[in-house]
mmCIF file of C-alpha atoms in Angstrom:
data_model
loop_
_atom_site.group_PDB
_atom_site.id
_atom_site.type_symbol
_atom_site.label_atom_id
_atom_site.label_comp_id
_atom_site.label_asym_id
_atom_site.label_seq_id
_atom_site.Cartn_x
_atom_site.Cartn_y
_atom_site.Cartn_z
ATOM 1 C CA ILE A 1 70.678 231.908 143.838
ATOM 2 C CA THR A 2 68.498 230.676 146.914
ATOM 3 C CA ILE A 3 69.557 230.635 150.823
ATOM 4 C CA ASP A 4 68.560 228.276 153.468
ATOM 5 C CA MET A 5 69.452 228.627 157.073
ATOM 6 C CA ILE A 6 70.121 225.140 158.610
ATOM 7 C CA PRO A 7 68.203 224.379 161.733
ATOM 8 C CA GLY A 8 69.983 224.724 165.044
ATOM 9 C CA THR A 9 73.462 226.163 163.822
ATOM 10 C CA ARG A 10 74.428 229.089 162.435
ATOM 11 C CA LYS A 11 75.274 227.908 158.977
ATOM 12 C CA SER A 12 73.133 227.775 155.596
ATOM 13 C CA VAL A 13 72.942 226.356 152.481
ATOM 14 C CA ALA A 14 73.204 228.069 148.813
ATOM 15 C CA SER A 15 72.230 226.525 146.023
ATOM 16 C CA PHE A 16 73.038 228.052 142.323
ATOM 17 C CA LEU A 17 70.994 227.473 139.336
ATOM 18 C CA ASP A 18 72.143 228.177 135.734
ATOM 19 C CA ILE A 19 68.960 230.563 133.900
ATOM 20 C CA THR A 20 70.843 231.782 131.147
ATOM 21 C CA GLU A 21 69.022 229.969 128.577
ATOM 22 C CA ARG A 22 65.948 230.894 130.333
ATOM 23 C CA LYS A 23 66.970 234.579 130.000
ATOM 24 C CA LYS A 24 67.638 233.996 126.312
ATOM 25 C CA ALA A 25 64.493 232.778 125.806
ATOM 26 C CA GLU A 26 62.587 235.852 127.423
ATOM 27 C CA GLU A 27 65.179 238.041 125.399
ATOM 28 C CA ARG A 28 63.834 236.166 122.394
ATOM 29 C CA LEU A 29 60.437 236.258 123.277
ATOM 30 C CA ARG A 30 60.437 239.920 123.957
ATOM 31 C CA GLU A 31 62.125 240.834 120.857
ATOM 32 C CA ARG A 32 59.482 238.707 118.786
ATOM 33 C CA GLU A 33 56.862 240.703 120.545
ATOM 34 C CA GLU A 34 58.339 243.930 119.991
ATOM 35 C CA HIS A 35 58.589 242.699 116.180
ATOM 36 C CA PHE A 36 55.590 242.014 115.937
ATOM 37 C CA LYS A 37 54.263 245.256 117.457
ATOM 38 C CA ALA A 38 56.029 247.451 115.054
ATOM 39 C CA LEU A 39 54.904 245.276 112.534
ATOM 40 C CA PHE A 40 51.127 245.338 113.672
ATOM 41 C CA TYR A 41 50.965 248.795 114.719
ATOM 42 C CA GLN A 42 52.780 250.021 111.371
ATOM 43 C CA ASN A 43 51.265 248.322 108.881
ATOM 44 C CA SER A 44 49.738 249.899 105.859
ATOM 45 C CA SER A 45 46.527 247.613 106.002
ATOM 46 C CA VAL A 46 44.026 247.632 108.327
ATOM 47 C CA LEU A 47 44.820 245.221 111.210
ATOM 48 C CA MET A 48 42.619 244.015 113.973
ATOM 49 C CA LEU A 49 42.916 241.330 116.852
ATOM 50 C CA VAL A 50 39.420 240.193 118.490
ATOM 51 C CA ASP A 51 38.404 238.126 120.838
ATOM 52 C CA PRO A 52 36.497 235.196 119.326
ATOM 53 C CA GLU A 53 34.302 234.448 122.072
ATOM 54 C CA THR A 54 33.370 237.278 122.826
ATOM 55 C CA GLY A 55 33.644 239.621 119.710
ATOM 56 C CA LYS A 56 35.517 242.142 121.959
ATOM 57 C CA ILE A 57 38.236 244.224 120.017
ATOM 58 C CA HIS A 58 41.301 243.738 121.703
ATOM 59 C CA ASP A 59 43.206 245.659 119.641
ATOM 60 C CA VAL A 60 43.947 247.513 116.359
ATOM 61 C CA ASN A 61 46.778 249.176 114.383
ATOM 62 C CA ASN A 62 47.012 252.934 113.620
ATOM 63 C CA LYS A 63 45.560 252.569 110.030
ATOM 64 C CA ALA A 64 42.180 250.847 111.531
ATOM 65 C CA ALA A 65 41.717 253.857 113.616
ATOM 66 C CA GLU A 66 42.392 255.902 110.790
ATOM 67 C CA PHE A 67 39.960 254.153 108.586
ATOM 68 C CA TYR A 68 37.194 253.527 110.913
ATOM 69 C CA GLY A 69 37.386 257.262 112.528
ATOM 70 C CA TYR A 70 37.911 256.145 116.143
ATOM 71 C CA SER A 71 40.565 256.839 118.453
ATOM 72 C CA LEU A 72 42.607 253.901 119.467
ATOM 73 C CA ARG A 73 41.209 253.782 122.750
ATOM 74 C CA LYS A 74 37.818 253.789 121.549
ATOM 75 C CA LEU A 75 38.182 251.139 119.153
ATOM 76 C CA LYS A 76 39.398 248.847 121.516
ATOM 77 C CA SER A 77 36.227 249.276 124.168
ATOM 78 C CA MET A 78 34.188 248.273 121.058
ATOM 79 C CA ASN A 79 32.832 245.032 119.648
ATOM 80 C CA VAL A 80 33.223 243.862 116.425
ATOM 81 C CA GLN A 81 29.443 243.774 116.231
ATOM 82 C CA ASP A 82 29.297 247.124 116.708
ATOM 83 C CA ILE A 83 30.883 247.865 113.485
ATOM 84 C CA ASN A 84 29.485 244.955 111.236
ATOM 85 C CA MET A 85 25.682 245.346 109.847
ATOM 86 C CA LEU A 86 25.395 241.930 110.190
ATOM 87 C CA SER A 87 23.084 240.428 113.421
ATOM 88 C CA ASP A 88 24.818 239.769 116.331
ATOM 89 C CA GLU A 89 24.050 236.070 115.845
ATOM 90 C CA GLN A 90 25.530 236.036 112.413
ATOM 91 C CA VAL A 91 28.414 237.831 113.352
ATOM 92 C CA LYS A 92 29.225 235.235 116.129
ATOM 93 C CA ALA A 93 28.749 232.217 113.540
ATOM 94 C CA GLU A 94 31.331 233.633 111.203
ATOM 95 C CA MET A 95 33.482 234.431 113.792
ATOM 96 C CA ASN A 96 33.182 230.159 115.088
ATOM 97 C CA LYS A 97 33.970 229.665 111.463
ATOM 98 C CA ALA A 98 36.792 231.446 111.392
ATOM 99 C CA ALA A 99 38.098 230.165 114.797
ATOM 100 C CA ARG A 100 37.273 226.351 113.896
ATOM 101 C CA GLN A 101 39.292 227.581 110.488
ATOM 102 C CA GLU A 102 36.589 226.438 108.703
ATOM 103 C CA ARG A 103 36.874 229.844 106.605
ATOM 104 C CA ASP A 104 39.296 232.886 106.258
ATOM 105 C CA TYR A 105 37.958 235.112 103.850
ATOM 106 C CA PHE A 106 34.589 237.229 104.105
ATOM 107 C CA ILE A 107 32.927 240.071 102.627
ATOM 108 C CA PHE A 108 31.157 242.700 105.337
ATOM 109 C CA SER A 109 29.567 246.058 105.602
ATOM 110 C CA HIS A 110 31.000 247.748 108.237
ATOM 111 C CA GLN A 111 29.881 251.410 109.756
ATOM 112 C CA LEU A 112 32.414 254.167 110.070
ATOM 113 C CA ALA A 113 32.308 256.514 113.072
ATOM 114 C CA ASN A 114 30.072 258.858 110.471
ATOM 115 C CA LYS A 115 27.527 256.149 109.509
ATOM 116 C CA GLU A 116 29.000 255.776 106.172
ATOM 117 C CA ILE A 117 28.699 251.981 105.416
ATOM 118 C CA ARG A 118 31.616 250.537 103.729
ATOM 119 C CA ASP A 119 32.074 247.189 102.013
ATOM 120 C CA VAL A 120 34.996 245.149 103.084
ATOM 121 C CA GLU A 121 36.979 241.854 102.158
ATOM 122 C CA VAL A 122 38.272 240.179 105.680
ATOM 123 C CA TYR A 123 41.103 237.919 105.807
ATOM 124 C CA THR A 124 41.543 236.042 109.369
ATOM 125 C CA GLY A 125 42.516 233.127 111.342
ATOM 126 C CA PRO A 126 43.228 231.911 114.929
ATOM 127 C CA ILE A 127 46.406 233.500 116.523
ATOM 128 C CA THR A 128 47.641 233.016 120.029
ATOM 129 C CA ILE A 129 49.125 236.217 122.027
ATOM 130 C CA GLN A 130 50.327 235.721 125.764
ATOM 131 C CA GLY A 131 48.128 232.259 126.232
ATOM 132 C CA LYS A 132 45.184 234.306 124.905
ATOM 133 C CA PRO A 133 43.192 232.851 121.821
ATOM 134 C CA LEU A 134 42.258 235.249 118.963
ATOM 135 C CA LEU A 135 41.261 236.212 115.314
ATOM 136 C CA TYR A 136 44.092 238.384 113.699
ATOM 137 C CA SER A 137 41.954 240.053 110.718
ATOM 138 C CA THR A 138 42.975 242.030 107.743
ATOM 139 C CA ILE A 139 40.303 244.086 106.411
ATOM 140 C CA HIS A 140 40.620 245.652 102.642
ATOM 141 C CA ASP A 141 38.157 248.669 101.993
ATOM 142 C CA ILE A 142 36.417 247.291 98.612
ATOM 143 C CA THR A 143 33.297 249.641 98.208
ATOM 144 C CA GLN A 144 34.541 251.294 94.828
ATOM 145 C CA GLU A 145 35.195 247.596 93.046
ATOM 146 C CA THR A 146 31.515 246.581 94.454
ATOM 147 C CA GLN A 147 30.344 249.775 93.169
ATOM 148 C CA ASN A 148 31.718 249.031 89.919
ATOM 149 C CA ARG A 149 30.851 245.411 89.863
ATOM 150 C CA THR A 150 26.830 246.670 90.578
ATOM 151 C CA ARG A 151 27.145 248.675 87.863
ATOM 152 C CA LEU A 152 28.381 246.442 85.474
ATOM 153 C CA GLN A 153 26.003 244.055 86.614
ATOM 154 C CA LYS A 154 22.869 246.604 86.031
ATOM 155 C CA GLY A 155 24.147 247.259 82.336
ATOM 156 C CA GLU A 156 24.415 243.852 81.247
ATOM 157 C CA GLN A 157 21.194 243.089 82.615
ATOM 158 C CA ILE A 158 19.709 246.338 80.442
ATOM 159 C CA ALA A 159 21.481 245.357 77.780
ATOM 160 C CA ARG A 160 21.084 241.124 77.861
ATOM 161 C CA ILE A 161 24.510 240.785 77.620
ATOM 162 C CA GLY A 162 27.273 239.148 79.753
ATOM 163 C CA HIS A 163 30.762 238.817 79.866
ATOM 164 C CA TRP A 164 33.269 235.926 80.662
ATOM 165 C CA GLU A 165 37.159 235.288 80.361
ATOM 166 C CA PHE A 166 38.742 231.818 79.702
ATOM 167 C CA ASP A 167 42.317 231.337 81.269
ATOM 168 C CA LEU A 168 44.011 229.335 78.999
ATOM 169 C CA ASN A 169 46.463 228.048 81.346
ATOM 170 C CA ASN A 170 44.552 226.091 84.120
ATOM 171 C CA ARG A 171 41.074 226.099 81.542
ATOM 172 C CA ARG A 172 39.246 227.901 84.265
ATOM 173 C CA VAL A 173 36.423 229.992 82.915
ATOM 174 C CA TYR A 174 34.971 233.398 84.889
ATOM 175 C CA ALA A 175 31.540 234.337 84.546
ATOM 176 C CA SER A 176 29.501 237.618 85.088
ATOM 177 C CA LYS A 177 26.072 236.977 86.484
ATOM 178 C CA GLY A 178 24.915 238.118 83.018
ATOM 179 C CA ALA A 179 27.104 235.306 81.145
ATOM 180 C CA ARG A 180 25.990 232.860 83.791
ATOM 181 C CA ASN A 181 21.735 233.797 83.126
ATOM 182 C CA ILE A 182 22.088 234.151 79.539
ATOM 183 C CA TYR A 183 23.803 230.065 79.522
ATOM 184 C CA GLY A 184 21.656 229.076 82.194
ATOM 185 C CA ILE A 185 24.113 228.291 84.870
ATOM 186 C CA GLN A 186 23.977 229.001 88.581
ATOM 187 C CA LYS A 187 27.374 227.588 88.921
ATOM 188 C CA GLU A 188 30.422 230.133 89.886
ATOM 189 C CA ASN A 189 33.441 227.938 89.376
ATOM 190 C CA LEU A 190 33.635 226.792 86.015
ATOM 191 C CA ASP A 191 36.046 225.190 83.695
ATOM 192 C CA MET A 192 36.093 225.128 80.135
ATOM 193 C CA ASP A 193 34.943 221.567 79.133
ATOM 194 C CA GLN A 194 31.831 222.118 81.368
ATOM 195 C CA VAL A 195 30.897 225.465 79.275
ATOM 196 C CA GLN A 196 31.741 224.163 75.970
ATOM 197 C CA GLN A 197 28.730 221.537 76.456
ATOM 198 C CA VAL A 198 25.882 224.448 76.567
ATOM 199 C CA PRO A 199 25.866 224.939 72.863
ATOM 200 C CA LEU A 200 24.061 222.501 70.710
ATOM 201 C CA GLU A 201 26.195 220.181 69.063
ATOM 202 C CA ASP A 202 26.233 220.923 65.386
ATOM 203 C CA TYR A 203 27.713 224.270 66.557
ATOM 204 C CA ARG A 204 30.749 223.197 69.010
ATOM 205 C CA GLN A 205 33.610 222.377 66.185
ATOM 206 C CA LYS A 206 32.711 225.433 64.750
ATOM 207 C CA LEU A 207 33.016 227.536 68.310
ATOM 208 C CA ASP A 208 36.240 225.446 69.100
ATOM 209 C CA GLN A 209 37.665 226.356 65.773
ATOM 210 C CA THR A 210 36.904 230.180 65.932
ATOM 211 C CA LEU A 211 38.599 230.193 69.444
ATOM 212 C CA ILE A 212 41.665 228.308 67.912
ATOM 213 C CA ASP A 213 42.138 230.693 65.341
ATOM 214 C CA LEU A 214 41.680 233.594 67.514
ATOM 215 C CA VAL A 215 44.805 232.321 69.636
ATOM 216 C CA GLN A 216 47.067 230.847 67.033
ATOM 217 C CA LYS A 217 46.204 233.346 64.147
ATOM 218 C CA GLY A 218 44.595 236.503 65.760
ATOM 219 C CA GLN A 219 41.450 236.339 63.266
ATOM 220 C CA PRO A 220 38.310 237.787 64.754
ATOM 221 C CA TYR A 221 36.125 235.835 67.069
ATOM 222 C CA ASP A 222 32.662 236.940 66.402
ATOM 223 C CA LEU A 223 29.881 234.283 65.746
ATOM 224 C CA GLU A 224 26.188 233.335 66.197
ATOM 225 C CA PHE A 225 25.178 229.989 67.544
ATOM 226 C CA LYS A 226 22.566 228.159 69.692
ATOM 227 C CA ILE A 227 22.762 226.894 73.219
ATOM 228 C CA LYS A 228 20.472 224.584 75.256
ATOM 229 C CA ARG A 229 20.433 226.305 78.765
ATOM 230 C CA PRO A 230 20.729 223.633 81.492
ATOM 231 C CA SER A 231 18.247 225.681 83.593
ATOM 232 C CA ASP A 232 14.901 225.148 81.796
ATOM 233 C CA ASP A 233 15.959 223.200 78.449
ATOM 234 C CA GLN A 234 15.377 226.589 76.104
ATOM 235 C CA VAL A 235 16.864 226.797 73.120
ATOM 236 C CA ARG A 236 18.166 230.442 72.718
ATOM 237 C CA ASP A 237 20.450 232.514 69.810
ATOM 238 C CA ILE A 238 23.449 234.046 70.807
ATOM 239 C CA HIS A 239 25.900 236.578 69.647
ATOM 240 C CA SER A 240 29.627 236.273 71.091
ATOM 241 C CA ILE A 241 32.843 238.291 70.404
ATOM 242 C CA ALA A 242 36.260 237.762 71.837
ATOM 243 C CA GLU A 243 39.764 239.552 72.560
ATOM 244 C CA TYR A 244 42.889 237.437 73.033
ATOM 245 C CA ASP A 245 45.357 238.910 75.091
ATOM 246 C CA PRO A 246 49.321 237.094 74.638
ATOM 247 C CA ARG A 247 50.777 238.347 77.600
ATOM 248 C CA ARG A 248 48.144 236.640 80.220
ATOM 249 C CA ASN A 249 46.958 233.737 77.958
ATOM 250 C CA VAL A 250 43.462 235.044 78.174
ATOM 251 C CA VAL A 251 40.188 235.111 76.382
ATOM 252 C CA PHE A 252 38.282 237.823 77.267
ATOM 253 C CA GLY A 253 34.617 238.449 75.261
ATOM 254 C CA ILE A 254 30.956 238.974 75.535
ATOM 255 C CA ILE A 255 28.213 237.431 75.322
ATOM 256 C CA GLN A 256 24.189 238.893 73.847
ATOM 257 C CA ASP A 257 21.026 236.981 74.014
ATOM 258 C CA ILE A 258 19.684 237.595 70.456
ATOM 259 C CA THR A 259 16.632 235.066 70.229
ATOM 260 C CA GLU A 260 14.362 237.657 69.823
ATOM 261 C CA ARG A 261 16.260 239.647 67.495
ATOM 262 C CA LYS A 262 16.318 236.701 65.543
ATOM 263 C CA GLU A 263 12.637 236.306 65.565
ATOM 264 C CA THR A 264 12.101 239.613 64.490
ATOM 265 C CA GLU A 265 14.775 239.065 61.817
ATOM 266 C CA LYS A 266 12.187 236.863 60.365
ATOM 267 C CA GLU A 267 9.221 239.584 59.547
ATOM 268 C CA LEU A 268 11.887 242.422 57.852
ATOM 269 C CA ASN A 269 12.859 242.235 54.371
ATOM 270 C CA ALA A 270 16.213 241.683 53.483
ATOM 271 C CA GLN A 271 16.992 245.289 52.653
ATOM 272 C CA LYS A 272 15.653 246.242 56.298
ATOM 273 C CA ARG A 273 17.418 243.163 57.610
ATOM 274 C CA LYS A 274 21.342 244.568 56.329
ATOM 275 C CA GLU A 275 20.509 247.758 57.738
ATOM 276 C CA TYR A 276 19.451 246.348 61.216
ATOM 277 C CA LEU A 277 22.263 243.564 61.751
ATOM 278 C CA SER A 278 24.324 246.758 60.644
ATOM 279 C CA ILE A 279 23.253 248.788 63.509
ATOM 280 C CA ILE A 280 23.229 245.844 65.902
ATOM 281 C CA HIS A 281 26.662 244.734 65.000
ATOM 282 C CA GLY A 282 28.454 248.387 65.836
ATOM 283 C CA ARG A 283 26.690 248.875 69.211
ATOM 284 C CA THR A 284 27.284 245.086 70.229
ATOM 285 C CA LYS A 285 31.581 246.061 69.088
ATOM 286 C CA HIS A 286 30.674 249.536 71.183
ATOM 287 C CA LEU A 287 29.370 247.656 74.452
ATOM 288 C CA LEU A 288 33.136 245.691 74.426
ATOM 289 C CA GLN A 289 34.648 248.704 74.490
ATOM 290 C CA ILE A 290 32.571 250.241 77.190
ATOM 291 C CA ILE A 291 33.362 246.428 79.569
ATOM 292 C CA ASN A 292 36.801 246.960 78.464
ATOM 293 C CA ASP A 293 36.976 250.799 79.629
ATOM 294 C CA ILE A 294 35.143 249.604 83.314
ATOM 295 C CA VAL A 295 37.554 246.823 83.734
ATOM 296 C CA ASP A 296 40.402 249.067 82.950
ATOM 297 C CA ILE A 297 38.880 251.856 85.313
ATOM 298 C CA SER A 298 38.420 248.952 88.017
ATOM 299 C CA LYS A 299 42.247 248.325 87.554
ATOM 300 C CA ILE A 300 43.332 251.572 87.528
ATOM 301 C CA GLU A 301 41.654 252.143 90.838
ATOM 302 C CA ALA A 302 43.506 248.839 92.228
ATOM 303 C CA ASN A 303 46.729 249.640 90.623
ATOM 304 C CA GLN A 304 46.938 246.973 88.304
ATOM 305 C CA LEU A 305 46.801 248.399 84.520
ATOM 306 C CA ASP A 306 48.928 246.333 82.783
ATOM 307 C CA ILE A 307 51.159 248.675 80.358
ATOM 308 C CA GLN A 308 53.479 247.623 78.245
ATOM 309 C CA PRO A 309 55.674 250.130 76.321
ATOM 310 C CA GLU A 310 57.284 249.222 73.385
ATOM 311 C CA ASN A 311 59.839 251.219 70.749
ATOM 312 C CA PHE A 312 57.105 251.292 67.559
ATOM 313 C CA ASN A 313 56.932 253.397 64.308
ATOM 314 C CA LEU A 314 54.114 255.761 64.525
ATOM 315 C CA ASN A 315 53.678 256.526 60.895
ATOM 316 C CA GLU A 316 53.059 252.549 59.954
ATOM 317 C CA LEU A 317 50.468 252.430 63.499
ATOM 318 C CA LEU A 318 48.636 255.666 61.400
ATOM 319 C CA ASN A 319 48.565 253.724 58.025
ATOM 320 C CA LYS A 320 47.082 250.337 59.461
ATOM 321 C CA LEU A 321 44.694 252.657 61.272
ATOM 322 C CA TYR A 322 43.834 254.532 57.948
ATOM 323 C CA GLN A 323 43.172 251.415 56.060
ATOM 324 C CA GLU A 324 41.393 250.171 59.044
ATOM 325 C CA GLN A 325 38.863 252.886 59.001
ATOM 326 C CA ILE A 326 38.335 252.939 55.114
ATOM 327 C CA LYS A 327 37.490 249.166 55.552
ATOM 328 C CA GLU A 328 34.967 250.055 57.956
ATOM 329 C CA MET A 329 33.692 252.762 55.965
ATOM 330 C CA GLN A 330 32.947 250.297 53.011
ATOM 331 C CA ASN A 331 31.390 247.992 55.700
ATOM 332 C CA LEU A 332 28.766 250.921 56.688
ATOM 333 C CA ASN A 333 28.102 251.301 52.936
ATOM 334 C CA LYS A 334 29.541 254.918 53.301
ATOM 335 C CA SER A 335 32.550 254.654 50.939
ATOM 336 C CA HIS A 336 31.202 258.294 49.692
ATOM 337 C CA ILE A 337 32.718 259.976 52.781
ATOM 338 C CA LYS A 338 36.417 260.703 52.072
ATOM 339 C CA LEU A 339 39.271 260.197 54.362
ATOM 340 C CA TYR A 340 42.874 261.640 54.304
ATOM 341 C CA LEU A 341 45.847 260.898 56.338
ATOM 342 C CA SER A 342 48.284 263.624 56.782
ATOM 343 C CA LYS A 343 51.527 262.336 57.962
ATOM 344 C CA ASP A 344 55.161 264.653 57.850
ATOM 345 C CA LYS A 345 56.429 263.287 54.471
ATOM 346 C CA LYS A 346 60.362 264.103 55.746
ATOM 347 C CA LYS A 347 60.041 261.559 58.232
ATOM 348 C CA SER A 348 59.520 258.032 57.117
ATOM 349 C CA SER A 349 60.352 256.280 60.399
ATOM 350 C CA PHE A 350 58.955 258.264 63.456
ATOM 351 C CA HIS A 351 59.657 255.923 66.809
ATOM 352 C CA ILE A 352 58.242 256.871 69.770
ATOM 353 C CA LYS A 353 58.002 254.669 73.097
ATOM 354 C CA ALA A 354 54.242 253.856 74.330
ATOM 355 C CA ASP A 355 51.602 250.738 74.645
ATOM 356 C CA SER A 356 50.467 250.571 70.492
ATOM 357 C CA ASN A 357 47.742 247.948 72.053
ATOM 358 C CA ARG A 358 46.066 250.772 73.974
ATOM 359 C CA LEU A 359 47.266 253.522 71.659
ATOM 360 C CA ARG A 360 45.148 251.652 68.468
ATOM 361 C CA LYS A 361 41.859 251.569 70.436
ATOM 362 C CA MET A 362 40.702 254.927 69.192
ATOM 363 C CA ASN A 363 38.168 256.849 70.766
ATOM 364 C CA PRO A 364 34.663 257.258 68.725
ATOM 365 C CA HIS A 365 33.796 260.191 70.177
ATOM 366 C CA LEU A 366 36.767 262.334 69.415
ATOM 367 C CA PRO A 367 35.487 265.685 67.827
ATOM 368 C CA VAL A 368 36.695 266.179 64.636
ATOM 369 C CA ILE A 369 37.056 270.015 63.139
ATOM 370 C CA ALA A 370 36.408 269.959 59.374
ATOM 371 C CA GLN A 371 38.784 272.550 57.191
ATOM 372 C CA THR A 372 38.584 273.805 53.702
ATOM 373 C CA ALA A 373 40.669 276.235 51.823
ATOM 374 C CA HIS A 374 37.764 277.839 50.090
ATOM 375 C CA ALA A 375 34.701 279.184 52.115
ATOM 376 C CA MET A 376 31.811 278.055 49.702
ATOM 377 C CA GLU A 377 28.732 278.493 51.033
ATOM 378 C CA GLU A 378 28.124 274.857 50.807
ATOM 379 C CA ASP A 379 30.996 273.607 52.372
ATOM 380 C CA ARG A 380 29.848 274.011 56.041
ATOM 381 C CA LYS A 381 26.904 271.945 55.366
ATOM 382 C CA LYS A 382 28.845 269.063 53.263
ATOM 383 C CA CYS A 383 31.355 268.932 56.077
ATOM 384 C CA LEU A 384 28.897 268.125 59.024
ATOM 385 C CA GLU A 385 26.499 266.153 57.006
ATOM 386 C CA SER A 386 29.490 263.730 56.531
ATOM 387 C CA GLY A 387 29.767 263.623 60.479
ATOM 388 C CA ALA A 388 32.335 266.444 61.200
ATOM 389 C CA THR A 389 31.849 268.054 64.857
ATOM 390 C CA ASN A 390 32.298 271.725 64.060
ATOM 391 C CA TYR A 391 33.815 273.700 60.517
ATOM 392 C CA ILE A 392 36.062 276.024 60.088
ATOM 393 C CA SER A 393 37.592 277.472 56.824
ATOM 394 C CA LYS A 394 41.002 279.176 56.140
ATOM 395 C CA PRO A 395 42.621 281.687 56.275
ATOM 396 C CA ILE A 396 42.852 280.173 60.162
ATOM 397 C CA ASP A 397 41.812 282.519 62.812
ATOM 398 C CA LEU A 398 44.040 281.104 65.620
ATOM 399 C CA SER A 399 41.528 282.442 68.269
ATOM 400 C CA GLU A 400 38.773 281.220 66.939
ATOM 401 C CA LEU A 401 40.638 277.496 66.352
ATOM 402 C CA LEU A 402 41.276 277.648 70.061
ATOM 403 C CA SER A 403 38.098 278.459 70.673
ATOM 404 C CA LEU A 404 36.575 275.428 68.979
ATOM 405 C CA MET A 405 39.163 273.129 70.752
ATOM 406 C CA ASN A 406 38.194 274.351 74.225
ATOM 407 C CA ARG A 407 34.979 273.664 73.529
ATOM 408 C CA TYR A 408 35.240 270.365 72.579
ATOM 409 C CA LEU A 409 38.340 268.862 74.400
#
């Protein structure tokens, strides 16, 4: 309501303006601001609002204060340059890219209040709050993931191997740094057609057919071939083994540069060559298991490990594992070692619910305590020479058995 006096009179004029819609709009705006504040301050991720012009931290949520180790008031008095390990000029350049929406994902090293350095990934973009342009950043701690990746890269460098993934859904290829170095490719974003051009033409048909047989028939992917590296035109000998994950429709494998091994083989006689090849083949399979374990550890830490429980007959699984181990002994020329499978004969069908694929990946370092019915003098020596970890004879002394088990488990 507006009231104005009429000059020279005792009369006044009143005007009315309907501001209902304006009040409703103000109320909606207030509700949105309250909703934003609730989402911002109570969010489980580290959130930060930054002035892109100065780098001043405009606001942070409770999770940010917990992560960085500063109070909310202290953090809001700081600049982002105070926690970012890049130079002021580099930080300014990256903020400009985010403000212009040229880039929305960054990996930085941030320093906490206790001087600890943490690797973080930052998703950021422009936002306007009360007419002020700001950068809205979501921050995730990836320190453990970075350390795992570094350890894996170091292991690949030492073993001269690399790992790769073929995503058959979109024909994209992920190759580790070790794999790209072996293939002489520096480009990170690859597709299958590009990678399949690196092997020499004589081997391409065999590689394609082996991949098809792995995916469609479950046949082993384990072969050697030659490549011509694009980086230096060198011809190198490669050994590759792989596994197929039907749930993800992805092929995961490793490659190893065996050029020097091939050259050395020419100097070995037939008997030595067979012996060394058996050792190297076993080590390569073990390396694949190590890499799988490292990948699984990273997935566990990221809460992304895929477990597929199913009902299956445990006795049937034990029979298959037994036959596989018998065949492995024959391949290693150790047929003199006798394996025995003991099951409850009364239960031909014993069903459990578990992930059978992961259960099949038996640990090669499980301890084996051998047992004989009679304590002959040479029994202990024979058992230990056959690969047992320790030995015990009947009648079983329960305290002695428990002591052995506690020693190894």
